[in-house]
Amino acid sequence: MPHTYVKTRPDAPAGFFAAEAAGLRWLSVPDGVPVAGVHAVTRTSLTIDRVPTGSPTLAAAEEFGRRLAATHDAGAAFFGVGPDDGPGVGWIGDAPLPLRTVAPASWGAWYAEDRLLFHARRAGIADPALDRVLERLAFGYFDDDAPPARIHGDLWSGNVLWSPDGVVLIDPAAHGGHRLTDLAMLALFGTPHLARIHAAYAEASDQLPDGWDELIGLHQLHPLLVHAELFGGGYRAQAVDAARRYS
């Protein structure tokens, strides 16, 4: 299969590649962002489309923003739910990602418990600023009326491939979440033409909360805690700094 790419990992945890494959299939929706097609999956490997390399043009960035809104609008049953045919376990990089089988009380309560607190404990981070953010989330201070979105979940620039036909996504940590999570991840480590992507998304979506750009850092807190868990170092301080902004 000359136009495929095989990822292998002999020590892959149970469900690791099955979760990725299910996420790619779940994110493949009409008018959404194209994703790499799945050809085969085993316990230790995943075979997907090989994506040819293209340039990150403004036109492709604008289309990406519009299509990402469509992907999100495909929706999810509730916050924290995994892909329909997934193995019931999730991963973000090499870190486990909790998935739910029942709906949480609210987005804020779920984000506080299953995302921030879960990874903060695994990273060994305890800080008063983080405690205050968790309390504010649990009380619904940051909740809005948008329904659960079908999100990629790990949408940093390395998982955004610019092909001759536009953006193609790989390596999801797909689940039902808040649409700002993907927009925030794009901003965390930098993405070509980010301002155009965000603007096109905002033009295409009526589900963004007022002042959404001021909430980007709140949604970056989760991936910062994941990086603190996996890599330590300066990510710990970055996570605490982000928490202080919303405490």
C-alpha positions as a printed Julia matrix, in Angstrom:
247×3 Matrix{Float64}:
   0.0    0.0    0.0
   2.26   2.82  -1.26
  -0.08   5.62  -0.2
  -0.39   4.58   3.41
   1.58   5.24   6.57
   2.05   2.64   9.31
   2.5    3.68  12.93
   3.89   0.97  15.18
   4.43   0.69  18.9
   5.21  -2.76  20.32
   4.46  -1.64  23.88
   1.19   0.14  23.06
  -1.33  -0.05  25.92
  -4.56  -1.94  25.26
  -6.86   0.19  23.15
  -4.21   2.78  22.26
  -4.42   2.49  18.47
  -8.09   1.43  18.55
  -8.9    4.74  20.27
  -7.0    6.72  17.65
  -8.7    4.86  14.8
 -12.14   5.35  16.32
 -11.4    9.04  16.78
 -10.43   9.47  13.13
 -13.58   7.73  11.98
 -15.77   9.77  14.36
 -14.28  13.06  13.16
 -14.89  12.23   9.5
 -18.13  14.15   8.96
 -19.72  15.87   5.94
 -18.22  19.34   5.35
 -15.86  18.89   8.31
 -12.07  18.99   8.27
 -10.72  15.99   6.33
  -8.94  13.38   8.43
  -6.49  10.66   7.49
  -8.43   7.57   6.53
  -7.99   4.38   8.55
  -6.93   1.25   6.66
  -6.08  -1.21   9.45
  -5.63  -1.27  13.21
  -4.1   -3.84  15.56
  -2.98  -3.82  19.18
   0.47  -2.54  18.14
  -0.08  -0.69  14.85
  -2.27   1.68  12.89
  -2.28   2.08   9.11
  -3.65   5.37   7.79
  -3.53   7.5    4.65
  -0.2    9.04   3.83
  -0.85  12.78   3.49
   1.16  14.62   0.8
   2.85  17.85   1.84
   1.46  21.24   0.79
   1.82  24.87   1.8
  -0.08  26.6    4.64
  -1.84  29.23   2.53
  -4.33  31.83   3.74
  -7.03  30.23   1.62
  -6.39  26.82   3.19
  -6.4   28.37   6.67
  -9.74  30.03   6.05
 -11.24  26.79   4.78
  -9.82  24.98   7.8
 -11.52  27.4   10.17
 -14.89  27.0    8.46
 -14.62  23.23   8.28
 -13.55  22.95  11.91
 -16.8   24.64  12.91
 -18.68  22.01  10.89
 -16.74  19.19  12.58
 -17.63  20.58  16.0
 -21.26  21.02  15.02
 -21.53  17.27  14.34
 -21.84  17.17  18.12
 -21.55  14.58  20.86
 -24.03  13.02  23.26
 -22.43  14.74  26.27
 -19.19  16.2   27.55
 -16.51  13.56  28.02
 -18.05  10.87  25.84
 -15.71   9.02  23.5
 -16.21   8.06  19.84
 -19.15   5.79  19.14
 -17.12   2.69  18.23
 -14.13   3.36  20.48
 -12.62   0.96  23.0
 -13.81   2.99  25.99
 -10.35   4.35  26.82
  -8.74   7.55  25.61
  -5.25   8.96  25.25
  -3.76  12.38  24.7
  -0.21  11.7   23.63
   1.03   9.08  26.09
  -1.24  10.29  28.9
  -4.56   8.58  29.65
  -7.64  10.66  28.89
 -10.72   9.86  31.0
 -13.89   9.18  28.99
 -17.4    9.13  30.41
 -20.31   6.77  29.92
 -22.86   9.07  31.61
 -23.37  12.79  31.24
 -21.73  15.12  33.79
 -23.69  17.8   35.63
 -22.14  20.57  33.52
 -19.19  21.37  31.3
 -17.4   23.21  34.11
 -17.78  20.39  36.61
 -16.52  17.87  34.03
 -13.59  20.01  32.9
 -12.55  20.6   36.5
 -12.71  16.94  37.55
 -11.86  14.88  34.46
  -9.38  17.19  32.8
  -7.69  19.63  35.19
  -7.74  17.78  38.51
  -7.04  14.39  36.94
  -3.84  15.54  35.22
  -2.77  17.92  37.99
  -2.71  15.01  40.42
  -0.74  12.87  37.99
   1.72  15.75  37.51
   1.99  16.29  41.27
   0.78  19.89  41.02
  -1.07  21.46  43.93
  -1.49  25.22  44.0
  -4.06  27.63  45.5
  -4.61  29.27  42.1
  -5.54  25.94  40.56
  -7.85  25.19  43.5
  -9.69  28.46  42.89
 -10.08  27.73  39.18
 -11.48  24.3   40.0
 -14.0   25.87  42.38
 -15.1   28.47  39.84
 -15.51  25.81  37.17
 -17.52  23.56  39.48
 -19.86  26.45  40.32
 -20.5   27.1   36.63
 -18.73  30.43  36.38
 -17.36  29.64  32.9
 -20.31  27.63  31.56
 -22.24  28.74  28.48
 -25.15  27.45  26.45
 -23.19  25.75  23.65
 -23.91  22.02  23.31
 -21.09  19.44  23.43
 -18.93  19.63  20.33
 -17.21  16.82  18.46
 -13.62  17.87  19.1
 -10.22  16.61  17.97
  -8.9   17.06  21.5
  -5.18  17.32  20.68
  -5.2   19.93  17.93
  -1.67  21.27  18.1
   0.14  22.19  14.89
   1.89  18.81  14.6
  -1.49  17.14  14.09
  -2.56  19.66  11.44
  -1.12  18.56   8.07
  -1.17  21.06   5.21
  -1.72  19.1    2.0
  -2.11  20.42  -1.57
  -5.88  20.09  -1.07
  -5.98  21.78   2.34
  -5.69  20.71   5.96
  -5.91  17.05   7.0
  -6.03  16.04  10.67
  -4.22  13.15  12.37
  -3.63  11.8   15.9
  -6.85  12.83  17.66
  -7.81  12.53  21.3
 -11.41  12.77  20.16
 -14.3   13.23  22.58
 -17.28  15.41  23.33
 -15.94  18.7   24.6
 -16.01  22.47  24.34
 -15.18  23.88  20.9
 -12.78  26.4   22.46
 -10.53  23.52  23.47
  -9.48  22.92  19.85
  -9.11  26.64  19.13
  -6.97  27.05  22.25
  -4.74  24.11  21.35
  -4.07  25.62  17.93
  -2.85  28.76  19.7
  -0.77  27.08  22.41
   2.3   26.16  20.34
   1.59  28.27  17.27
  -0.12  27.4   13.97
   0.37  29.06  10.58
  -2.23  31.76   9.87
  -3.81  31.28  13.3
  -5.64  34.62  13.22
  -7.28  33.71   9.9
  -8.27  30.27  11.19
  -9.87  31.77  14.29
 -11.61  34.51  12.32
 -13.02  32.08   9.75
 -14.22  29.83  12.55
 -15.94  32.73  14.33
 -17.61  33.76  11.06
 -18.92  30.22  10.53
 -20.06  29.44  14.08
 -22.82  30.9   16.24
 -21.8   28.81  19.25
 -18.84  30.8   20.58
 -19.44  32.53  23.93
 -19.06  36.28  24.29
 -15.45  37.21  24.92
 -14.34  33.78  23.76
 -10.83  34.93  22.93
 -10.3   35.87  26.57
 -11.04  32.26  27.56
  -8.36  30.67  25.37
  -5.94  30.41  28.3
  -8.49  28.55  30.42
  -8.72  25.87  27.74
  -4.94  25.74  27.4
  -4.68  24.79  31.06
  -5.55  21.17  30.31
  -2.83  20.53  27.69
  -0.32  22.39  29.87
  -1.11  20.01  32.74
  -0.79  17.05  30.37
   2.65  18.3   29.32
   3.58  18.82  32.97
   2.58  15.2   33.62
   4.54  13.84  30.67
   7.56  16.15  30.58
   7.67  18.17  33.81
  10.09  21.08  33.63
   8.75  24.51  32.76
   5.3   23.19  31.92
   4.51  23.02  35.62
   5.12  26.74  36.05
   3.24  27.54  32.84
   0.22  25.62  34.09
   0.18  27.47  37.41
   0.58  30.81  35.62
  -2.38  29.99  33.38
  -4.47  29.05  36.41
  -3.73  32.39  38.07
  -5.29  34.25  35.15
  -8.68  32.63  35.86
  -8.6   32.33  39.62
